[in-house]
Short mmCIF file of C-alpha atoms and ligand atoms in Angstrom, two decimals:
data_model
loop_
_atom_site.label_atom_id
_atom_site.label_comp_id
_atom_site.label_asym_id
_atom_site.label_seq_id
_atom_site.Cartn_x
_atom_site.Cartn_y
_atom_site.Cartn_z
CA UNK Y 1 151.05 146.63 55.35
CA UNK Y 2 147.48 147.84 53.46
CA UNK Y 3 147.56 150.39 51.64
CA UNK Y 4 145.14 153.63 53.08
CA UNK Y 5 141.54 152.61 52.30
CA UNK Y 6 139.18 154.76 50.87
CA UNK Y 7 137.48 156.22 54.01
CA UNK Y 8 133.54 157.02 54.98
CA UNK Y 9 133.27 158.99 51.66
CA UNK Y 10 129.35 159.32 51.99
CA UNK Y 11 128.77 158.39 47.64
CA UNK Y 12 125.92 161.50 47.95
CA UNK Y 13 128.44 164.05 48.09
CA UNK Y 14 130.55 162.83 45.03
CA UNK Y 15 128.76 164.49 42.05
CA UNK Y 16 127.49 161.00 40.50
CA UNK Y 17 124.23 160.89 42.62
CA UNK Y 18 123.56 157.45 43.61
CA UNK Y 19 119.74 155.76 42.44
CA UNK Y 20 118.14 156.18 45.44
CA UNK Y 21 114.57 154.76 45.99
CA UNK Y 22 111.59 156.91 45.62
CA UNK Y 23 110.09 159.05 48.85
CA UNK Y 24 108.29 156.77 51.50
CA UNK Y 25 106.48 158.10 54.69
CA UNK Y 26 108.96 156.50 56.71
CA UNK Y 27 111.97 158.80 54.96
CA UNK Y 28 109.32 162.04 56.51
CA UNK Y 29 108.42 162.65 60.58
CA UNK Y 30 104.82 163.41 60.89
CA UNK Y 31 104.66 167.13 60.41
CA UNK Y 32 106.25 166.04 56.82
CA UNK Y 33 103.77 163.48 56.15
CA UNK Y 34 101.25 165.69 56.49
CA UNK Y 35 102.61 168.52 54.42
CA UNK Y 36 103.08 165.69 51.64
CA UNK Y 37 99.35 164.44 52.03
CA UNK Y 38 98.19 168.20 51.82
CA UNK Y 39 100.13 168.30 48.51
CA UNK Y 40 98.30 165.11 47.20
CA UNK Y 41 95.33 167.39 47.65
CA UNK Y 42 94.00 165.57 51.58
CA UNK Y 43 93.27 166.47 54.44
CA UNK Y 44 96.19 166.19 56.71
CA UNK Y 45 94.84 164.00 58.69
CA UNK Y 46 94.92 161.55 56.64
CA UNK Y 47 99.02 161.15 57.27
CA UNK Y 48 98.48 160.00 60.76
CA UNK Y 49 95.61 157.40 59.76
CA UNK Y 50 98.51 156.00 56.96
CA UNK Y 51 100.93 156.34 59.51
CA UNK Y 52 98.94 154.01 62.21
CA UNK Y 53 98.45 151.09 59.23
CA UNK Y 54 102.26 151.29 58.77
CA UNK Y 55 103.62 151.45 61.97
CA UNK Y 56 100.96 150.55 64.14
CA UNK Y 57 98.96 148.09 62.71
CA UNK Y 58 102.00 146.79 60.18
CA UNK Y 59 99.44 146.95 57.43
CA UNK Y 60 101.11 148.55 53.71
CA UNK Y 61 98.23 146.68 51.50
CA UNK Y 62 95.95 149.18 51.08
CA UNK Y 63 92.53 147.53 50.45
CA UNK Y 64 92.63 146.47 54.47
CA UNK Y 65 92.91 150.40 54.93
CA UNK Y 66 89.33 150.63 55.83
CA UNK Y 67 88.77 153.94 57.66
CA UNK Y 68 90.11 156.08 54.24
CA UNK Y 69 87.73 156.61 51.55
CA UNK Y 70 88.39 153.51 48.90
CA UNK Y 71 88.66 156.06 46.08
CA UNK Y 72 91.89 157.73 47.80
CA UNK Y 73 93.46 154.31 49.55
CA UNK Y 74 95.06 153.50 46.34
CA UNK Y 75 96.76 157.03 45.46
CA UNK Y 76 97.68 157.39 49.05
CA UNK Y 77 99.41 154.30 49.52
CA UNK Y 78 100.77 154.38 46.31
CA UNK Y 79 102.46 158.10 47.77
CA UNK Y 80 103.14 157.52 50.82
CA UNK Y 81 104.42 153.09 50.94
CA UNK Y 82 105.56 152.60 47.69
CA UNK Y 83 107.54 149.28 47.46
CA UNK Y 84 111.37 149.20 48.70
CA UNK Y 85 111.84 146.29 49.60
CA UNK Y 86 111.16 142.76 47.48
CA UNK Y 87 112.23 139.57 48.85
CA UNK Y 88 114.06 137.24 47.01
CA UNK Y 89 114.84 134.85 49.76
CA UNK Y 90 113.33 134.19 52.93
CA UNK Y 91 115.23 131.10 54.68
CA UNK Y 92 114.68 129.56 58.32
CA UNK Y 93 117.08 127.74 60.96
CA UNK Y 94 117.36 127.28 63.97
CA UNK Y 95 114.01 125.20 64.07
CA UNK Y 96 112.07 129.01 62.94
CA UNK Y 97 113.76 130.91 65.36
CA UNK Y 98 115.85 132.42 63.20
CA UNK Y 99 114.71 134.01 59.80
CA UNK Y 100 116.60 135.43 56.91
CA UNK Y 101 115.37 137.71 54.63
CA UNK Y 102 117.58 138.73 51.26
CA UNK Y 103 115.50 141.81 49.51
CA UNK Y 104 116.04 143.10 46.10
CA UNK Y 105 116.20 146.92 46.10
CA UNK Y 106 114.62 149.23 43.20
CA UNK Y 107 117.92 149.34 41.33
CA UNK Y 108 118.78 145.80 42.26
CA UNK Y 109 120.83 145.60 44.94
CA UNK Y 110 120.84 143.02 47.54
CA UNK Y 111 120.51 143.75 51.20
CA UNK Y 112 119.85 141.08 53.73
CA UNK Y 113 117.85 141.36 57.43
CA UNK Y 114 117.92 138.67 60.23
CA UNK Y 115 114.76 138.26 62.39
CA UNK Y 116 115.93 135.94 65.84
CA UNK Y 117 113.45 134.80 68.21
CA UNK Y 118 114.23 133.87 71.63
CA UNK Y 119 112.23 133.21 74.52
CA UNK Y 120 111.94 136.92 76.06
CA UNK Y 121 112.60 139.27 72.95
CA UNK Y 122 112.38 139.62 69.41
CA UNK Y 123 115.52 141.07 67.34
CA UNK Y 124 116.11 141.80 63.76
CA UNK Y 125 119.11 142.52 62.45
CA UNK Y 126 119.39 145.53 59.98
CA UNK Y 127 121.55 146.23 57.07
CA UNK Y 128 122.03 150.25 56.27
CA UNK Y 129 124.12 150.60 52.90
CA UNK Y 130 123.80 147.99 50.05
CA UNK Y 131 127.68 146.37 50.70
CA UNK Y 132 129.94 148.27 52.40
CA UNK Y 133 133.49 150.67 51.56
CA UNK Y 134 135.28 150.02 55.19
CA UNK Y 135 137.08 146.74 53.73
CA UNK Y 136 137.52 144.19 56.17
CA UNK Y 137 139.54 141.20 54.86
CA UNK Y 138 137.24 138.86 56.78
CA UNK Y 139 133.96 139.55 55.72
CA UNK Y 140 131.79 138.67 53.20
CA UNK Y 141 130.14 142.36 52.23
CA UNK Y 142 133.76 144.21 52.83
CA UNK Y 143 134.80 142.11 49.61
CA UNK Y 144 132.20 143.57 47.23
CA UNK Y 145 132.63 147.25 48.18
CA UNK Y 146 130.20 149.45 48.42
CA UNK Y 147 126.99 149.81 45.94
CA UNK Y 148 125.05 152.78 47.96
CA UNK Y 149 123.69 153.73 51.13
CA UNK Y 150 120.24 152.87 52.13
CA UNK Y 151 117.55 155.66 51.97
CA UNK Y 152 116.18 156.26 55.74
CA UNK Y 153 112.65 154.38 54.78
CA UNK Y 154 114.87 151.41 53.15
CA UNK Y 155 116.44 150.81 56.82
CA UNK Y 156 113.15 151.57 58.83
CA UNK Y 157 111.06 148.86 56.39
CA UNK Y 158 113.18 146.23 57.10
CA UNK Y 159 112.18 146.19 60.52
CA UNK Y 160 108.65 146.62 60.56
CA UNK Y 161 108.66 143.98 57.46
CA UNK Y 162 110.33 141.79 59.98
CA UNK Y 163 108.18 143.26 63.03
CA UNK Y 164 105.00 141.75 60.94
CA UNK Y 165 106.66 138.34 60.48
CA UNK Y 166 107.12 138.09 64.24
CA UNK Y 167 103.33 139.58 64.75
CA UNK Y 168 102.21 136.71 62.39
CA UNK Y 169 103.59 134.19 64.86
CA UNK Y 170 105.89 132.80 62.78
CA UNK Y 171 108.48 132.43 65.37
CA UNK Y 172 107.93 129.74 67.71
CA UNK Y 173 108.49 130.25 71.43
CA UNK Y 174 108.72 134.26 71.11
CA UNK Y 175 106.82 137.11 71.91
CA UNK Y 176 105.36 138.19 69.17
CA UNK Y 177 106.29 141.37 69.05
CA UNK Y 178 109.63 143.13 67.68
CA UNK Y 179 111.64 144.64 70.95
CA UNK Y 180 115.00 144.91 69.41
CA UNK Y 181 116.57 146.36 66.78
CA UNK Y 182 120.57 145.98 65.85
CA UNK Y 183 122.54 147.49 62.75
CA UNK Y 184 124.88 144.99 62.43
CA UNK Y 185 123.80 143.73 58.97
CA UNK Y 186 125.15 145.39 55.50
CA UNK Y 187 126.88 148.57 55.75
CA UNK Y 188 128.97 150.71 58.61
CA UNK Y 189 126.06 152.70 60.21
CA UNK Y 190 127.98 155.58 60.75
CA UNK Y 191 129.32 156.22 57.04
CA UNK Y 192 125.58 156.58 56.16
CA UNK Y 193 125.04 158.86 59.42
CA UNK Y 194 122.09 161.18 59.21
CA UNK Y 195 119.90 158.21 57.46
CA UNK Y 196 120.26 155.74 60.30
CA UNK Y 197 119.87 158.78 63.04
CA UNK Y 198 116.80 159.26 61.08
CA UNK Y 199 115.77 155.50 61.08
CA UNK Y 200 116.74 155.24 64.80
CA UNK Y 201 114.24 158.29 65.29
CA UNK Y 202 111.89 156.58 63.57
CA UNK Y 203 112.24 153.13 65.39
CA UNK Y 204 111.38 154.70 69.03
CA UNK Y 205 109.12 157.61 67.74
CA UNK Y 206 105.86 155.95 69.32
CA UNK Y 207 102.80 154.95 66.73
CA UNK Y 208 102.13 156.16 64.75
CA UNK Y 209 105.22 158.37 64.20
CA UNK Y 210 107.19 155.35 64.52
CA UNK Y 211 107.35 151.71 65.62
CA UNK Y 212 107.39 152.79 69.20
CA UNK Y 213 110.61 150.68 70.32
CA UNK Y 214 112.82 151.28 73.45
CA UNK Y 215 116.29 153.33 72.62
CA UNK Y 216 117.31 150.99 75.16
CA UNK Y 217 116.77 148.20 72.69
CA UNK Y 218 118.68 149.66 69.82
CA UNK Y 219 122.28 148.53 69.32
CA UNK Y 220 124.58 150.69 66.74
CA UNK Y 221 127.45 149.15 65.83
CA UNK Y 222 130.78 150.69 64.17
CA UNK Y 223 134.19 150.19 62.76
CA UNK Y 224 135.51 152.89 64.57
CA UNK Y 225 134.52 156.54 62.77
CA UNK Y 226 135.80 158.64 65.73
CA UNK Y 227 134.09 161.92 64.50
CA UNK Y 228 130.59 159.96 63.66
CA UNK Y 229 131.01 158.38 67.18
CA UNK Y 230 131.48 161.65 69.06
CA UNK Y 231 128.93 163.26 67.10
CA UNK Y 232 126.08 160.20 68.03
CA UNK Y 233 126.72 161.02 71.33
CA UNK Y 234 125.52 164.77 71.34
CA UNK Y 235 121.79 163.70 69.68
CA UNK Y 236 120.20 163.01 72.63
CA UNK Y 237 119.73 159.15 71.99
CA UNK Y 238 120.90 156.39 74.60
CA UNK Y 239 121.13 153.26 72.14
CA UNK Y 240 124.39 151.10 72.85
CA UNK Y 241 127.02 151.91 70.84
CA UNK Y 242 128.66 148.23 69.61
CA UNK Y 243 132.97 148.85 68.43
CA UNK Y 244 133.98 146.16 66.43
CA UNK Y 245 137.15 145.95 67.92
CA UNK Y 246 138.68 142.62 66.88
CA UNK Y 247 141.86 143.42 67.62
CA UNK Y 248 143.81 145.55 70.71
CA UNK Y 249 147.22 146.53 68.81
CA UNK Y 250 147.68 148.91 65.71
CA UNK Y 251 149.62 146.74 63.81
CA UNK Y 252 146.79 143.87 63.59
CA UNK Y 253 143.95 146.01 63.78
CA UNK Y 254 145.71 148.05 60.38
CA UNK Y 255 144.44 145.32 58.32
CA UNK Y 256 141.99 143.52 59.61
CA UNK Y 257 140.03 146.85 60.41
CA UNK Y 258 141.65 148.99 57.72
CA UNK Y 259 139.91 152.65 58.94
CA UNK Y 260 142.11 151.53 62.08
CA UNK Y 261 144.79 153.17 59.45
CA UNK Y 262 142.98 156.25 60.10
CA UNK Y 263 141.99 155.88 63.65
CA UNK Y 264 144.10 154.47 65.98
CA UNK Y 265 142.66 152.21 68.81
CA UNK Y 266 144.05 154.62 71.22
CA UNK Y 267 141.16 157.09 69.60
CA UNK Y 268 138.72 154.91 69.03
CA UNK Y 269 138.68 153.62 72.90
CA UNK Y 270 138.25 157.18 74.03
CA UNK Y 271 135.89 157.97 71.89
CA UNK Y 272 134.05 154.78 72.97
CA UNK Y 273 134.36 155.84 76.85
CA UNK Y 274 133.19 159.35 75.87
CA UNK Y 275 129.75 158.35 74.30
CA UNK Y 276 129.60 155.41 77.34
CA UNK Y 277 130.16 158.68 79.84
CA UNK Y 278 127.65 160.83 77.57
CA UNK Y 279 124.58 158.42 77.32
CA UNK Y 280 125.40 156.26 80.54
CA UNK Y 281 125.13 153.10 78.24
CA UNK Y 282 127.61 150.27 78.44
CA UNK Y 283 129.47 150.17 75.42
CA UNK Y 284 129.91 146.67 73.56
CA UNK Y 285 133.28 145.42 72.60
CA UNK Y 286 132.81 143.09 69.08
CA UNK Y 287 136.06 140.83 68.48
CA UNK Y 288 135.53 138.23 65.74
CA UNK Y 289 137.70 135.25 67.33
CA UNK Y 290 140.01 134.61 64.42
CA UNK Y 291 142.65 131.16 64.63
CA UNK Y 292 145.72 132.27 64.53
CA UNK Y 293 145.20 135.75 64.05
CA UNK Y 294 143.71 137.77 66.80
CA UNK Y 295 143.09 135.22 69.16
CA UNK Y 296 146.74 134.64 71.38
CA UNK Y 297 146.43 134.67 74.88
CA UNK Y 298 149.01 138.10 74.75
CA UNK Y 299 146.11 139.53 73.02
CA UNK Y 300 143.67 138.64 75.58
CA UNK Y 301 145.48 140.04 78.15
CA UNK Y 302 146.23 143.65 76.43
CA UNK Y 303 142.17 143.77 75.60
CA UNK Y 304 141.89 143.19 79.28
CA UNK Y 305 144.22 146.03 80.04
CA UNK Y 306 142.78 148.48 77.74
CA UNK Y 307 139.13 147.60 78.97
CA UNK Y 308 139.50 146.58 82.62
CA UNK Y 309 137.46 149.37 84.95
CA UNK Y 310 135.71 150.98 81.70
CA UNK Y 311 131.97 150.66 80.85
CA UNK Y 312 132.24 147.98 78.67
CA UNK Y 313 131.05 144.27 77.70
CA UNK Y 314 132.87 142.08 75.26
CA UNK Y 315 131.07 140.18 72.52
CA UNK Y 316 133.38 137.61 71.32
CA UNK Y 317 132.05 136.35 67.73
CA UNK Y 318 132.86 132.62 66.78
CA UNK Y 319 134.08 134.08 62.93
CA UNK Y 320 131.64 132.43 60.57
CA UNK Y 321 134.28 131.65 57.70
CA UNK Y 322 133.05 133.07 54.02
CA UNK Y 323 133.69 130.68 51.16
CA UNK Y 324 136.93 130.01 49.62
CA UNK Y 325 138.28 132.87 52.57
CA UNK Y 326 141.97 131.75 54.65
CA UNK Y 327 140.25 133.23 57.77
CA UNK Y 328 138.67 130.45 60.11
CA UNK Y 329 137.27 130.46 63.57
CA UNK Y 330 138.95 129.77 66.42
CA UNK Y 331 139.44 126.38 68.58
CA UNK Y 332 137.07 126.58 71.06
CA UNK Y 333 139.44 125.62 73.44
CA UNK Y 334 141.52 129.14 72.59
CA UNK Y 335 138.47 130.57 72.43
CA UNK Y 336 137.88 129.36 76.18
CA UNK Y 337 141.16 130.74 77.42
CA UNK Y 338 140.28 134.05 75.67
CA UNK Y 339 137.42 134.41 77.63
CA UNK Y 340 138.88 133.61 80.73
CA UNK Y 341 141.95 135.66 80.51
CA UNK Y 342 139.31 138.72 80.21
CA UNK Y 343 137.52 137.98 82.94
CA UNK Y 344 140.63 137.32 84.96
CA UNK Y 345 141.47 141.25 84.42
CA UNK Y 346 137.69 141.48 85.54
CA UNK Y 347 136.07 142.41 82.23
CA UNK Y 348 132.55 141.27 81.46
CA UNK Y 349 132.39 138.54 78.81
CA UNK Y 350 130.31 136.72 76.30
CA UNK Y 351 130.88 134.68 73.41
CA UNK Y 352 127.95 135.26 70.77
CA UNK Y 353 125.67 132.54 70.08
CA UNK Y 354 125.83 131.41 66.10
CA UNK Y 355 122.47 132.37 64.96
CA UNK Y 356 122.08 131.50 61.03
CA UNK Y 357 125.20 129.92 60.50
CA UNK Y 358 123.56 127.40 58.24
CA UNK Y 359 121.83 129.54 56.31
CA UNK Y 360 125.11 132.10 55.70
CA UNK Y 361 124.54 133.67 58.77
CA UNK Y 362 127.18 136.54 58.88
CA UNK Y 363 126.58 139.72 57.64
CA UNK Y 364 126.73 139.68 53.36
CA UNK Y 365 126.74 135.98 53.26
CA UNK Y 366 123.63 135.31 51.19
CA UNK Y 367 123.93 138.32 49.03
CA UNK Y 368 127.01 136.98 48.47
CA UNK Y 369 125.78 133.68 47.45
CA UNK Y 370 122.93 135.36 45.71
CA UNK Y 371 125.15 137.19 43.47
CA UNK Y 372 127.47 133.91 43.04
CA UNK Y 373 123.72 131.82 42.12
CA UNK Y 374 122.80 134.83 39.59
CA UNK Y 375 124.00 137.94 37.98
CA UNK Y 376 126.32 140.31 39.68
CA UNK Y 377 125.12 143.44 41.19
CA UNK Y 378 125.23 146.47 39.64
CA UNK Y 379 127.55 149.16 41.32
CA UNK Y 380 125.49 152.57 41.49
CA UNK Y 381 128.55 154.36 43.53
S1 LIG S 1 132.82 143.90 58.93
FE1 LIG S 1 131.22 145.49 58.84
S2 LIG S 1 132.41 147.39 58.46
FE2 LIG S 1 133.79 145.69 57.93
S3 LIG S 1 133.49 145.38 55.70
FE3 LIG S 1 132.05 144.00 56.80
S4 LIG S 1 130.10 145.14 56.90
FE4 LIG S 1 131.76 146.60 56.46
#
């Protein structure tokens, strides 16, 4: 049995104020990115032509900032897009349909983004805090801890960095533009809550308040932080809420999903059904398929019971082993039988296709090995 983990403190509130990056028009809605130009002495106006390069036009270099005066494009993108984001690492499988991106923050943490191309859509994947506190034994960024949360802008850039790599064409056999968004990256989204409710309300604001995306299109995932769930249900927002589940009983779920310690599956479920009943949105089941650990046929069958009539799909995730770790993936065989045992009790079911596995797909996996090529990160929180 784990011991209690340390549970979504939010480092802000804890008297040592983590380095956070400096103000960025996407951390402001429009109304404050006016009020900010007006202080830098412009016309207000001037906000909403920034605002269209950004988010419209996915232009931050300011000498192709034509329509503002060239003796203010400097200051104002100085102000209003300073730089959060630096890329250290930009890998490709998947023959270019899948792109990695590991960034350097201003303090020098590492946060990684995944752009995947298919044929009808363009996703990234998003990290929110720079490592994460929830602890999962299984995963890469639960075994550093946490470093910080991300500042609103520092989620929202990673996707329209991304969104211009798509526009460039640089994934073959897509559309070129972004469509979907998912925080399943760095981080639990919902320990860092009113920056990624701000950074979803950026996402779907249209240009050039935002990037103009489909809630629809925006997936959320969580851990499980019942109160955080409950409370993303009453803001008016219908993205798809995504449990990582990975296991149906208490007594597994305890330590591979430590917070479980705090929130029983029991709670968690009904939270899950409440936001599904709230927003009308299928909720999505995540279970990493673990040999030998969560992946019996028993357990199948209970995760059928508990889902079977409710407004839910399960993911099942092939686990992408870190180095060195005593987790592997499962047979696919089992994996088979899993999937069929669900469907059996007549829940929907997918298994997730591997996307980046050979270039340390899963989520903290080349920060990891960044930090393993180079100097370790610094811990701000
Ligand atoms: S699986 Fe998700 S919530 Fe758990 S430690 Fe990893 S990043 Fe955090």
């Amino acid at each position: 049995m784990t011991s209690l983990p340390l549970i979504p403190v939010d480092p802000d509130a804890r008297g040592r104020r983590p380095a956070m990056p400096p103000r960025h028009l996407a951390d402001l809605d429009l109304p404050g990115r006016r009020a900010l130009v007006t202080e830098l002495g412009e016309p207000g106006f001037r906000a909403k032509q920034v605002s269209n390069h950004y988010f419209g036009r996915l232009v931050r270099d300011p000498a192709q900032m034509t329509d503002l005066p060239a003796a203010t494009r400097e200051r104002l993108a100085g102000s209003l897009l300073p730089t959060l984001l630096t890329p250290v690492r930009e890998l490709a499988c998947d023959d270019g349909a899948t792109r990695k991106a590991l960034w350097r923050l201003h303090d020098g943490s590492l946060v990684e983004s995944v752009l995947m191309g298919y044929p009808d859509r363009v996703t990234v994947c998003i990290s929110s805090q720079a490592g994460c506190g929830m602890a999962c034994p299984f995963c890469a960024t639960g075994q550093a801890g946490l470093t910080r949360n991300l500042s609103t802008a520092e989620i929202v850039d990673q996707a329209v960095y991304l969104a211009g790599v798509a526009a460039s064409g640089a994934v073959a056999g897509s559309p070129p533009r972004l469509s979907h968004v998912v925080f399943m990256g760095m981080g639990e989204p919902l320990a860092n809550y009113s920056r990624v409710v701000a950074a979803i309300r950026r996402l779907v604001a249209p240009a050039p308040e935002g990037l103009g995306l489909s809630q629809r299109h925006i997936t959320v995932s969580t851990v499980g932080l019942v109160p955080a769930i409950r409370r993303l249900a009453s803001e008016d927002l219908s993205v798809t809420l995504a449990l990582s589940l990975h296991a149906p009983d208490d007594e597994l779920r305890d330590e591979l999903v430590p917070v479980n310690q705090r929130w029983k599956v029991s709670e968690v479920l009904d939270a899950a059904w409440d936001y599904a009943a709230t927003t009308g949105r299928r909720v999505s089941i995540e279970y990493a398929m673990i040999k030998d650990v969560n992946d019996q046929p028993w357990r199948a069958d209970l995760l059928g019971r508990l889902l079977a009539g409710k407004l839910a799909h399960v993911n099942l995730i092939p686990l992408n082993p870190t180095p060195g770790s005593r987790w592997d993936a499962s047979p696919k065989p089992v994996e088979r039988e899993f999937v069929r045992r669900l469907r059996d009790a007549g829940v929907s079911t997918t298994v997730r296709d591997t996307r980046g596995r050979e270039i340390d797909g899963a989520c903290g996996q080349l920060a990891a090995a960044e930090d393993r090529d180079t100097e370790p990160r610094t811990a701000t929180a």
